[in-house]
Coordinates of C-alpha atoms in Angstrom, one line a residue:
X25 CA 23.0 -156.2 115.0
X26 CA 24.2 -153.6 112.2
X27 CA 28.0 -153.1 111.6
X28 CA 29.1 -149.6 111.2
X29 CA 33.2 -149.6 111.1
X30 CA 34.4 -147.0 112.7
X31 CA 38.2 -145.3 113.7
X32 CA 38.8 -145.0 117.6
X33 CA 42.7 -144.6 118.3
X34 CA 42.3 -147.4 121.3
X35 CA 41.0 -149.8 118.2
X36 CA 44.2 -148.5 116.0
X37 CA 46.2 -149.8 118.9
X38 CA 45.3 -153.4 119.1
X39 CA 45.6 -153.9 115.6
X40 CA 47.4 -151.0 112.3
X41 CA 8.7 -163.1 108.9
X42 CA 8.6 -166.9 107.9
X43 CA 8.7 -170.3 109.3
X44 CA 11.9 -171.9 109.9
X45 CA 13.9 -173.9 108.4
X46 CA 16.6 -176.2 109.0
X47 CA 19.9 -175.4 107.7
X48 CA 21.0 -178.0 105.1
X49 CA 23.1 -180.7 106.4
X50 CA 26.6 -181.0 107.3
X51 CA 29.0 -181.0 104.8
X52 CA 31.9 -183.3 104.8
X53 CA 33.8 -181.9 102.3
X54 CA 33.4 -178.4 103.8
X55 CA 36.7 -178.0 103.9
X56 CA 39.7 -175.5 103.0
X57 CA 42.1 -175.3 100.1
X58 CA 45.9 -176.1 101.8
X59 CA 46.6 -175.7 105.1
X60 CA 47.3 -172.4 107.1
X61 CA 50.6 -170.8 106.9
X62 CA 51.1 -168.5 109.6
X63 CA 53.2 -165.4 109.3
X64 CA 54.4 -163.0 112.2
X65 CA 52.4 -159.4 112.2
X66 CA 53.5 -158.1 115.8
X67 CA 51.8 -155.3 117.2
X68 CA 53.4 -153.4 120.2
X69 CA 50.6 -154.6 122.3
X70 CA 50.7 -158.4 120.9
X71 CA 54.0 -159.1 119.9
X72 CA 52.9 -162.7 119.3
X73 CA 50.3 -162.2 116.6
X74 CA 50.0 -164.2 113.4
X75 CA 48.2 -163.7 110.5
X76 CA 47.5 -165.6 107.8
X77 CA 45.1 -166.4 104.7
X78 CA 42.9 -169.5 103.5
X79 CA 41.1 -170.1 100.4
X80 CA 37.7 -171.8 100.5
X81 CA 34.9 -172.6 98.2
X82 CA 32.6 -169.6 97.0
X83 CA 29.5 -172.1 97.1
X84 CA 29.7 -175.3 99.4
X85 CA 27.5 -177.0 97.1
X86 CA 30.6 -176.9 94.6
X87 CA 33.5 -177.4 96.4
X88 CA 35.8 -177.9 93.5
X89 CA 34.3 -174.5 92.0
X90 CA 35.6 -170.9 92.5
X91 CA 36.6 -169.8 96.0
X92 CA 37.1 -167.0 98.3
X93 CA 40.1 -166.1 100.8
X94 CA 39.4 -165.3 104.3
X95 CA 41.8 -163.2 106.5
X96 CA 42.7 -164.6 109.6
X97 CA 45.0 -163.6 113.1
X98 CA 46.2 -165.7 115.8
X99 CA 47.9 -165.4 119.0
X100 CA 49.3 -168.8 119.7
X101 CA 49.1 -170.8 122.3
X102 CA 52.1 -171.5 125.1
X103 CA 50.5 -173.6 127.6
X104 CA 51.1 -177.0 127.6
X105 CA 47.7 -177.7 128.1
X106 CA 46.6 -176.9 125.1
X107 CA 42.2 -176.5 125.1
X108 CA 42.4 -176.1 120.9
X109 CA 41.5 -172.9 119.0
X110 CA 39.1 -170.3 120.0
X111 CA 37.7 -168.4 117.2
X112 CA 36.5 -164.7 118.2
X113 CA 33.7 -162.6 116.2
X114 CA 32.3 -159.4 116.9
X115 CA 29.1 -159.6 115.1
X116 CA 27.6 -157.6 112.1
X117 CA 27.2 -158.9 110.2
X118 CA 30.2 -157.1 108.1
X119 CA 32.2 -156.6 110.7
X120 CA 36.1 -157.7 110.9
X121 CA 37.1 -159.6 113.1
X122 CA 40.9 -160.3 113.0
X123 CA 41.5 -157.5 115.5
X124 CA 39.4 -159.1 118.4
X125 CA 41.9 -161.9 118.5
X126 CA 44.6 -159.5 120.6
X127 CA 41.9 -157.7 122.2
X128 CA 40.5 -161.2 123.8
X129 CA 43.9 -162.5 124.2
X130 CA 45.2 -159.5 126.3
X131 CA 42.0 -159.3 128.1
X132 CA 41.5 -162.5 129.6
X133 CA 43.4 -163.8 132.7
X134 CA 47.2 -164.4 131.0
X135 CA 47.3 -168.2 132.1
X136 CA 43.5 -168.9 130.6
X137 CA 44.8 -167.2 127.2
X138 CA 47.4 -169.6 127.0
X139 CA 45.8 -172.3 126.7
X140 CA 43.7 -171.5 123.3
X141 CA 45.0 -170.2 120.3
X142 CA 42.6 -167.5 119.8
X143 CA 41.7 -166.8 116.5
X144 CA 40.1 -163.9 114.7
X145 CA 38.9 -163.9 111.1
X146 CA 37.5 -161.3 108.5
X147 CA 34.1 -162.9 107.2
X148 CA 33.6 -163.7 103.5
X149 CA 33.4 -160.2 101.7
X150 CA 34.7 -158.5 104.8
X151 CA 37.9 -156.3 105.5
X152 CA 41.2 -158.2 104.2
X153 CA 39.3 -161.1 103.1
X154 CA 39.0 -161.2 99.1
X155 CA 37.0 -160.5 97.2
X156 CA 35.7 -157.3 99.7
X157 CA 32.4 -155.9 98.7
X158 CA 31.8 -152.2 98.4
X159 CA 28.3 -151.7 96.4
X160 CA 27.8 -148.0 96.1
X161 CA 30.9 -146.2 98.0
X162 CA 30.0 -143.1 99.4
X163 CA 26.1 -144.3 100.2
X164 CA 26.5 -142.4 103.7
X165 CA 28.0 -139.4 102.3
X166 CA 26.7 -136.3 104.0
X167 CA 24.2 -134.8 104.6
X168 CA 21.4 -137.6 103.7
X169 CA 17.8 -136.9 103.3
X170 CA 15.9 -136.6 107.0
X171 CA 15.2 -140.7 107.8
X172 CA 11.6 -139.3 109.2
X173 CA 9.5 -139.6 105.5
X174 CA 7.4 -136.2 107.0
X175 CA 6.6 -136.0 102.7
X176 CA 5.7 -138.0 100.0
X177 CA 9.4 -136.3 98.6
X178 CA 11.2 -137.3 101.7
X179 CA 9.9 -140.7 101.0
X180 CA 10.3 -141.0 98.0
X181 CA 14.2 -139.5 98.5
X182 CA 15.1 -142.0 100.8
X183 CA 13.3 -145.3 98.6
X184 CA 15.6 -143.9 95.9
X185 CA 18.1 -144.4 97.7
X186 CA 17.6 -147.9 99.5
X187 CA 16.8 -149.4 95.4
X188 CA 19.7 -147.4 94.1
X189 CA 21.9 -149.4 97.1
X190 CA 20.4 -152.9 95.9
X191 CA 20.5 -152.3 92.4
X192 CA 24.4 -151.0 92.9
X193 CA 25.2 -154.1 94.5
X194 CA 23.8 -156.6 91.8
X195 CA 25.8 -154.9 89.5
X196 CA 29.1 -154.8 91.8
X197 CA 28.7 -158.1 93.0
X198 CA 26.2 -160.7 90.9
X199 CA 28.8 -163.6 91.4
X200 CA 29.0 -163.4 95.3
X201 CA 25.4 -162.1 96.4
X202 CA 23.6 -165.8 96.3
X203 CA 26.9 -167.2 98.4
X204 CA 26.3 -164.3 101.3
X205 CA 24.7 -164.9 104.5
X206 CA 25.2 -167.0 107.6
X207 CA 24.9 -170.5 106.5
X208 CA 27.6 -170.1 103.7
X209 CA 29.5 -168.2 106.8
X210 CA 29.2 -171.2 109.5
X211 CA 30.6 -173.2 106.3
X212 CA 33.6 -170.9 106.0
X213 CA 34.0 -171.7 109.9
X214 CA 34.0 -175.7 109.6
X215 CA 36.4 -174.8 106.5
X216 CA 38.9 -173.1 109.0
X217 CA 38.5 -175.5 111.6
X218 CA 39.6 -178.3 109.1
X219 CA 42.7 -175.7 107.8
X220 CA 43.5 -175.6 111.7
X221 CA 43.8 -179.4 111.8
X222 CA 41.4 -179.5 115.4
X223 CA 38.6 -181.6 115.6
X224 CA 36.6 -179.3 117.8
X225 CA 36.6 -175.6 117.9
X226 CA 35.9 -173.2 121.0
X227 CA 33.9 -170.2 119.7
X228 CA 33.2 -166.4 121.4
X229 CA 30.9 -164.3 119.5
X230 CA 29.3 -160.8 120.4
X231 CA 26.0 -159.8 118.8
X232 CA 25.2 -161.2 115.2
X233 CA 28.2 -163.6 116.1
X234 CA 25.5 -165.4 118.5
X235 CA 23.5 -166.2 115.7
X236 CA 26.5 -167.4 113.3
X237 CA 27.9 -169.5 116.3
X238 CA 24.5 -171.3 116.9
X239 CA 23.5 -171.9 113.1
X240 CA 27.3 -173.4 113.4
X241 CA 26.4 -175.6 116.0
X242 CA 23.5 -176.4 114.6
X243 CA 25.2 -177.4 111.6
X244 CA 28.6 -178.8 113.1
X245 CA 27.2 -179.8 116.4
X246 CA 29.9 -183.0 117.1
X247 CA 32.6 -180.1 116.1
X248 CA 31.6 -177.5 119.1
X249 CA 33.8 -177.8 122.5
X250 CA 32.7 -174.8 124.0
X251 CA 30.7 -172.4 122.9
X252 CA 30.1 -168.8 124.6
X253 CA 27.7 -166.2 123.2
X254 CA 27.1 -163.0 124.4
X255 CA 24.5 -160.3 123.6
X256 CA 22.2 -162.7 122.0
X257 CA 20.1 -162.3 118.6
X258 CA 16.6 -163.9 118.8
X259 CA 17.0 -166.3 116.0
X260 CA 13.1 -166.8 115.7
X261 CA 13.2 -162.9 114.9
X262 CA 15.5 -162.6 112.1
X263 CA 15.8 -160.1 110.6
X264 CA 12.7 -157.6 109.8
X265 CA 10.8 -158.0 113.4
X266 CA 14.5 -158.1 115.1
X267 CA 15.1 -154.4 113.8
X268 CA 11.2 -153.3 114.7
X269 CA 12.4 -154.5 118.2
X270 CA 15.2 -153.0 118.2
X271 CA 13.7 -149.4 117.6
X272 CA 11.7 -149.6 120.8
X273 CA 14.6 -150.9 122.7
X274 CA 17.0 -148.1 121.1
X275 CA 14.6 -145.5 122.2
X276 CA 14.3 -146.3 125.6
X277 CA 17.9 -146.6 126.5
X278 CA 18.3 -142.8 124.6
X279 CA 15.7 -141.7 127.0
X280 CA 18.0 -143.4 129.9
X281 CA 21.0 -141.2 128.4
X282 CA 18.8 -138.3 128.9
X283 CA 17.6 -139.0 132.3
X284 CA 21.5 -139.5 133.0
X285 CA 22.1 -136.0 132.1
X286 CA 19.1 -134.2 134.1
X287 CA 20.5 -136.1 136.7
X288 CA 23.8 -134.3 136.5
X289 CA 22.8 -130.8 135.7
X290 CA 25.7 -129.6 138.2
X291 CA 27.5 -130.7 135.5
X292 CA 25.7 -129.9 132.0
X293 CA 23.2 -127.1 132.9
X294 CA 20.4 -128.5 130.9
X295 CA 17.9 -128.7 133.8
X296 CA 16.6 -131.3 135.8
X297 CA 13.8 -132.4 134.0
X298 CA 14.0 -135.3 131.0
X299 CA 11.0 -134.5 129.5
X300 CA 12.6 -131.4 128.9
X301 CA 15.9 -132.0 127.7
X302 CA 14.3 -134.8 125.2
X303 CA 12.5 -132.3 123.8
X304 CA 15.5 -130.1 123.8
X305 CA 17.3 -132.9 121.7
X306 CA 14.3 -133.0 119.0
X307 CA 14.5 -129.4 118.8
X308 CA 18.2 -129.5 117.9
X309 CA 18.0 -132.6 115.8
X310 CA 14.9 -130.2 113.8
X311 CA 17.5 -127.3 113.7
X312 CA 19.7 -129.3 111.9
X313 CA 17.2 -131.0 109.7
X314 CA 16.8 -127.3 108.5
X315 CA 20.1 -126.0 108.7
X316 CA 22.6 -129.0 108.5
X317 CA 25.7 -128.2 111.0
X318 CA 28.6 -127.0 109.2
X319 CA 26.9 -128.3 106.0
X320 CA 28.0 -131.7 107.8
X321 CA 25.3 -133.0 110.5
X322 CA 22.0 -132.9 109.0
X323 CA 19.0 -135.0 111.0
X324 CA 20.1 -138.2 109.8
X325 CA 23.9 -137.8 111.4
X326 CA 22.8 -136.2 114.8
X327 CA 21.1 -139.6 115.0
X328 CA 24.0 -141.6 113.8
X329 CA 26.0 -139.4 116.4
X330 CA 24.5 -140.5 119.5
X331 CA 23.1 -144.1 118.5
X332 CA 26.6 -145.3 120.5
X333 CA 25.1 -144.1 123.6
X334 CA 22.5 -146.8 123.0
X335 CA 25.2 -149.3 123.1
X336 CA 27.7 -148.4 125.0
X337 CA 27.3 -146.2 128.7
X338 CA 31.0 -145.4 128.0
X339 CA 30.2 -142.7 125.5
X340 CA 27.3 -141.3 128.0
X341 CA 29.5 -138.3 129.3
X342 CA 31.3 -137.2 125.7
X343 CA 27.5 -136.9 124.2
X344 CA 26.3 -134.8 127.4
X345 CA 29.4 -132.3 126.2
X346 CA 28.2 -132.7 122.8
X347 CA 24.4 -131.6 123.5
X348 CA 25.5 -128.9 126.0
X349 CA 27.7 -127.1 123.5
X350 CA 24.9 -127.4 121.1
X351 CA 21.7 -126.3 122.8
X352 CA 23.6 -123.7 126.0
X353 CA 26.7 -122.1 123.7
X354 CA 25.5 -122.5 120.1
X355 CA 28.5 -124.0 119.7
X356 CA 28.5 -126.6 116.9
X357 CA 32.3 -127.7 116.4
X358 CA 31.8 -130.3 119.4
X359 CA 28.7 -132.3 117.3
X360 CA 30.5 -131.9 114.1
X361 CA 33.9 -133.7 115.4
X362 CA 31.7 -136.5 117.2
X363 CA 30.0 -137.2 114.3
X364 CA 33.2 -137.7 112.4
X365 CA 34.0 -139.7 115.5
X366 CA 31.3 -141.9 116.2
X367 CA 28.7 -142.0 112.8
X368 CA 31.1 -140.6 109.4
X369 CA 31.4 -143.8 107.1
X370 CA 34.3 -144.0 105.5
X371 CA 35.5 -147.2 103.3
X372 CA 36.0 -149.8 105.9
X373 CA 32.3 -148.6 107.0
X374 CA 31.3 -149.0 103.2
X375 CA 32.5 -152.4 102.9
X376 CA 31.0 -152.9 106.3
X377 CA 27.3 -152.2 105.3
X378 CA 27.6 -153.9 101.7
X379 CA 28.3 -157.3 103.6
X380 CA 25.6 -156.4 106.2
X381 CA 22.9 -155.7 103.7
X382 CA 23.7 -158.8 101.5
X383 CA 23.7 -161.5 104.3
X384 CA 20.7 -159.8 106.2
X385 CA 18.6 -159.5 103.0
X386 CA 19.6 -163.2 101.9
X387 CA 19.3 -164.6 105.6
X388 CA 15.5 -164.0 105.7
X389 CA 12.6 -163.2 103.2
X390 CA 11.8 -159.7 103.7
X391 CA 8.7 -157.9 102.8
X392 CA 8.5 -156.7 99.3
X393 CA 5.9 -154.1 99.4
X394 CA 6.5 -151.2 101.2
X395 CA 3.3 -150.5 102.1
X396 CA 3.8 -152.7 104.6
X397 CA 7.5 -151.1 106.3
X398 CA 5.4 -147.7 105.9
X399 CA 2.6 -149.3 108.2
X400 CA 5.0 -150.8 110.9
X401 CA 7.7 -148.4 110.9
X402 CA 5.2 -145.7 111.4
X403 CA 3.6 -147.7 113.7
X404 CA 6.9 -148.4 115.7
X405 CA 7.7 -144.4 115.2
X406 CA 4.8 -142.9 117.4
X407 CA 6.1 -145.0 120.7
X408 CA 9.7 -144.5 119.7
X409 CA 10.7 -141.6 117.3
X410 CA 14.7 -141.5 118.3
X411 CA 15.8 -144.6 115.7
X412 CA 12.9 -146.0 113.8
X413 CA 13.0 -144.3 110.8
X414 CA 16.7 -144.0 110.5
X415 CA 16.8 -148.0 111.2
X416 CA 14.3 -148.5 108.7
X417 CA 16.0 -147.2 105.9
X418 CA 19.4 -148.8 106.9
X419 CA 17.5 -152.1 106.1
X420 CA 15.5 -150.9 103.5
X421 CA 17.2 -152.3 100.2
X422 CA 16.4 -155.9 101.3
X423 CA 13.1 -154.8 100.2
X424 CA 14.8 -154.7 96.4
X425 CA 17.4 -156.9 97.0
X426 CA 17.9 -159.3 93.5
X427 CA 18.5 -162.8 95.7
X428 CA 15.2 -163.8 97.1
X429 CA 15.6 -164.5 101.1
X430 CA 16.0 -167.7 102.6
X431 CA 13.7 -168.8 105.8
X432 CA 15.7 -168.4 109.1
X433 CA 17.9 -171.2 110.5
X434 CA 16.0 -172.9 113.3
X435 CA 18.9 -173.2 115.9
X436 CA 17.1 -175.6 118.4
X437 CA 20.1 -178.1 119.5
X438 CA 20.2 -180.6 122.0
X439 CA 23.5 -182.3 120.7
X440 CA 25.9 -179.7 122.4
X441 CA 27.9 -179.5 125.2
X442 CA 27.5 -177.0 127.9
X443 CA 27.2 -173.8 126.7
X444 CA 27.3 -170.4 128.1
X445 CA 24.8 -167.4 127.0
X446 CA 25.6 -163.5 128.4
X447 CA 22.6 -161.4 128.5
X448 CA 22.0 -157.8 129.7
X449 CA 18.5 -156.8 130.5
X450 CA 18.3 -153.2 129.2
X451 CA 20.5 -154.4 126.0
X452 CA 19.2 -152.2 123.2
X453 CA 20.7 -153.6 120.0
X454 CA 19.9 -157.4 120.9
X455 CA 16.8 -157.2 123.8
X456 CA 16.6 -159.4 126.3
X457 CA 14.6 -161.9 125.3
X458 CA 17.2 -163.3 122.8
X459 CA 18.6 -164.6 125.6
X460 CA 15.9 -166.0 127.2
X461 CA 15.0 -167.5 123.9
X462 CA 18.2 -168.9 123.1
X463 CA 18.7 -170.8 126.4
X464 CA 16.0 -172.0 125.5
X465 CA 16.4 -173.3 122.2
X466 CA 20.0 -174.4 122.9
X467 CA 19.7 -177.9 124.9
X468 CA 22.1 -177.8 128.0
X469 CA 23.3 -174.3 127.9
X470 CA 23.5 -171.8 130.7
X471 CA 22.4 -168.0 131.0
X472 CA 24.1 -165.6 132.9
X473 CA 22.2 -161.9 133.1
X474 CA 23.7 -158.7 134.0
X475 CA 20.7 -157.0 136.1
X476 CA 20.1 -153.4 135.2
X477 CA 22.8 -153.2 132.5
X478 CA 22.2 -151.2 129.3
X479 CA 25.0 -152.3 127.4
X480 CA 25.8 -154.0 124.1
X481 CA 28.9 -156.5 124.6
X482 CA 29.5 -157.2 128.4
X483 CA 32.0 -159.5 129.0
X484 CA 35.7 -158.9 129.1
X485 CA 34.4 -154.8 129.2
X486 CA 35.2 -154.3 132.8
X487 CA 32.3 -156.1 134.4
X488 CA 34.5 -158.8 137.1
X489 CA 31.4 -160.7 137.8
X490 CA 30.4 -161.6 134.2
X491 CA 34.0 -162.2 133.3
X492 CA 34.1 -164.9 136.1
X493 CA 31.9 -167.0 134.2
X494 CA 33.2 -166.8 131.8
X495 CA 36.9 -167.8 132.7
X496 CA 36.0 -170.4 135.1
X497 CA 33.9 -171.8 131.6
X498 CA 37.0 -171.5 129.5
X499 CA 39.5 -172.6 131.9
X500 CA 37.3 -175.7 132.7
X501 CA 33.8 -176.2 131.3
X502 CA 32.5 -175.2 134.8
X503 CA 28.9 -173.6 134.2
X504 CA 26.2 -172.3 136.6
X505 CA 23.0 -173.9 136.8
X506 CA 20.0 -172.1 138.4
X507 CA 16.2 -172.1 137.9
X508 CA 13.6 -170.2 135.8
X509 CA 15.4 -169.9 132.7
X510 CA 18.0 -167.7 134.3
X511 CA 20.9 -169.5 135.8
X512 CA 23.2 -167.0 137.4
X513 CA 22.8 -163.2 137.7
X514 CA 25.2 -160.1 138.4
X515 CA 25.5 -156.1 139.3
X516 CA 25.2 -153.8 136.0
X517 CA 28.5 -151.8 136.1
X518 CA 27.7 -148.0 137.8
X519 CA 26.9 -145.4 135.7
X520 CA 29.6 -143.6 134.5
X521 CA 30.3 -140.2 136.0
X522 CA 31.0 -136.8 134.2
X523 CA 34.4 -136.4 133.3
X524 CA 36.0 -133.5 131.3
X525 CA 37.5 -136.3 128.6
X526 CA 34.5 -138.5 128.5
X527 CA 36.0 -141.6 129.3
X528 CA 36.6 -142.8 132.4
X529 CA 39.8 -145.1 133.4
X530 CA 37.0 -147.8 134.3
X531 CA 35.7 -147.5 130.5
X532 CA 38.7 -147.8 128.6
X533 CA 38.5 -151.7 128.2
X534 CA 34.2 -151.4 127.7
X535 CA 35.7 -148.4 125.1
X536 CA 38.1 -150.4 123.0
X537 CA 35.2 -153.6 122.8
X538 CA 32.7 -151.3 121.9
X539 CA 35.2 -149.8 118.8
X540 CA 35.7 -153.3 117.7
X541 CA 32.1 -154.3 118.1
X542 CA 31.0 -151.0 116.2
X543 CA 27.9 -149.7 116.2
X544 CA 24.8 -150.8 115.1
X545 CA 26.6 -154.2 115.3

């Protein structure tokens, strides 16, 4: 459920702990300033893109106060059976999402497509919208202290770093940091549904975007047509036991990567057993704690390097290239351009992480001692060392953040229409039991599960089963309905095979998803 932007030349091509609470009620006059002027921005690949901007109020409560602008893209619709807008987003939080409009526009069936105008928008704070955050540019910079606190200096390093974040961003941004989170979001949605002039909306979100979508509905439930959410957060988890889960879920599907690998020693050399070549992997990722690569990829960003393999089976057979340079040929250069590939941060990633923080931290009340992260992070460490420590410090300025936490939306709805949930069992970033947890909250809705599959963002990423569903659900409401809290299941997607580029023809949809999903979103 974390955003990190990052540059993939398939992306550049589709576009240059407490109890819950109930969101506060509906607003009527959640609505935007003007209507929507739409301007042509063709790409090569969607010659019929829009894009356009809309202003709308900085605090709901004050309608008639200050206001924001949020970026927005559309490709139109040219049915004549027009099924009203669709609005796309691919989680986060902080990640844009005016891109995903082409992407989900090219990627469903052509005559299912045209019946929606599918629209993609850059959240409040995020990308083109204005004002942008960045808190502390340059936070990620290279090489960072080693995430695992081994020392009371290490520790002490890294807390410097997480207040230095928070107290950065109070400074940057005192005006906007009370208006961030999802709430003021799912406002900003009923804003642009009024701009759009549609009584109802249609909404797709990956990831985080599960949770925006349902606090939506929860909010807006007599303005939801359809609603489809895939990769599901549990919203009685948000946010500080969602990342603890997280940890142990990342961790295992590093250890499948691995077992991926001794299973293709033809291939990569590195023997046969797992055991070994995970220990081969801490052994390297200790090297470069003591001896960063290049002066580039220290411990932290050999972590950040191959986190997308927790995501996204895709990248499976570049990272195996990666680790055999490394640990059979010495050979560095291979880590040092995948970490510029896959885990560098540049400004889009700043801006990225600055909205992440400030709606996670603001979303839910996180502890304030650190006595007790060192306890459960620890804790959490010893049964999965790969990403604990490294996740904990990503979230570790909402233990300093200067706007107190709201409790968590409670999502439960049984006003909606049909809805459809997508679910893969060995899902790292959002485990399965979101899903089963959602369905269950969400009155009426529907759970399809991929059996088996390991990635983060499964529909419309190559999977013809999944994608079914889901077109038969846009193109007429049609859901299935089955027993046991699971109503319809499919195949996981094979394993990928080696390859000398890394990327097989079957991943390059899953590849360009994944780049506008990011990772750790």
């Amino acid at each position: 459920m974390k955003s990190r932007a990052v540059s993939l030349a398939a992306v550049a091509a589709v576009l240059a702990g407490t109890d819950a609470a109930v969101p506060s009620p509906a607003r009527a006059d959640a609505t935007a300033r003007g209507s929507i002027a739409w301007e042509a921005c063709a790409t090569a690949d969607h010659p019929t893109l829009q894009c356009a901007t809309v202003e709308v109020p900085l605090d709901h409560d004050r309608p008639d106060g200050a206001t924001v602008e949020l970026a927005l893209s559309r490709v139109p619709h040219t049915a004549r059976r027009y099924q009203g807008p669709l609005l796309v987003n691919p989680g986060g939080p902080g990640a844009p999402g005016r891109a995903l409009a082409g992407f989900v526009a090219s990627a469903l069936p052509a005559e299912v497509a045209a019946g929606y105008d599918i629209v993609g928008f850059d959240p409040r704070g995020v990308g083109a919208s204005r004002p942008a955050l960045d808190c502390r540019p340059g936070h990620f910079a290279p090489v960072r202290p080693d995430p695992v606190p081994a020392s009371a200096a290490n520790e002490r390093a890294n807390l410097s770093r997480a207040r230095s974040f928070a107290e950065a961003c109070a400074a940057a941004h005192p005006e906007m940091l009370p208006h961030l989170g999802t709430v003021p979001t799912a406002h900003d949605l009923e804003a642009v549904r009024a701009a759009l002039g549609a009584p109802r909306i249609n909404y797709l979100g990956y990831s985080y975007g599960t949770y925006l979508g349902a606090v939506y509905a929860k909010l807006y439930p007599e303005r939801v047509r359809r609603l489809v959410l895939d990769s599901a957060v549990d919203p009685t988890a948000v946010w500080y036991e969602a990342n603890l889960r997280q940890d142990v879920a990342f961790d295992e599907r590093h250890r499948a990567f691995l077992d991926w690998v001794a299973r293709h020693d033809a291939d990569y050399g590195l023997g046969t057993s797992p055991a070994r070549i995970e220990a081969s992997w801490y052994r390297m990722r200790a090297a470069l704690a003591r001896r960063p690569a290049e002066g580039v990829v220290g411990a932290a960003e050999v972590e950040d390097t191959f986190l997308p393999g927790a995501y996204y089976e895709g990248y499976w057979p570049l990272l195996a290239e990666v680790l055999t340079a490394y640990l059979r040929e010495g050979d560095h250069g291979p880590l040092v351009a995948a970490y510029r590939r896959f885990g560098a941060v540049d400004a889009a990633g700043d801006n990225g992480y600055s909205v992440y923080t400030a709606v996670e931290c603001r979303d839910a009340q996180w502890p304030r001692d650190w006595r007790d992260w060192r306890v459960d992070n620890w804790s959490t460490h010893a049964r999965a060392p790969f990403l604990t420590w490294n996740n904990a410090w990503y979230n570790a300025p909402c233990a300093f953040w200067p706007v107190r936490g709201d409790a968590p939306s409670d999502v439960g709805n049984d006003a909606l229409p049909a809805s459809l949930i997508f679910q893969a069992t060995d899902d790292a970033a959002t485990p399965y039991v979101g899903g089963l947890t959602l369905r269950r909250l969400l009155g009426g809705s529907s759970l399809v599960v991929e059996d088996g599959g390991g990635n983060h963002g499964i529909t419309l990423s190559g999977n013809a089963c999944l994608d079914r569903h889901l077109v038969a659900y846009l193109d007429d409401g049609t859901v299935p309905r089955g027993e046991g809290g699971v109503d319809a299941r499919c195949a996981a997607l094979p394993e990928p095979e080696p390859g000398g580029s890394g990327i097989t023809a079957r991943a390059s949809r899953g590849l360009v998803l994944h780049g506008l999903l990011g990772f750790r979103a």
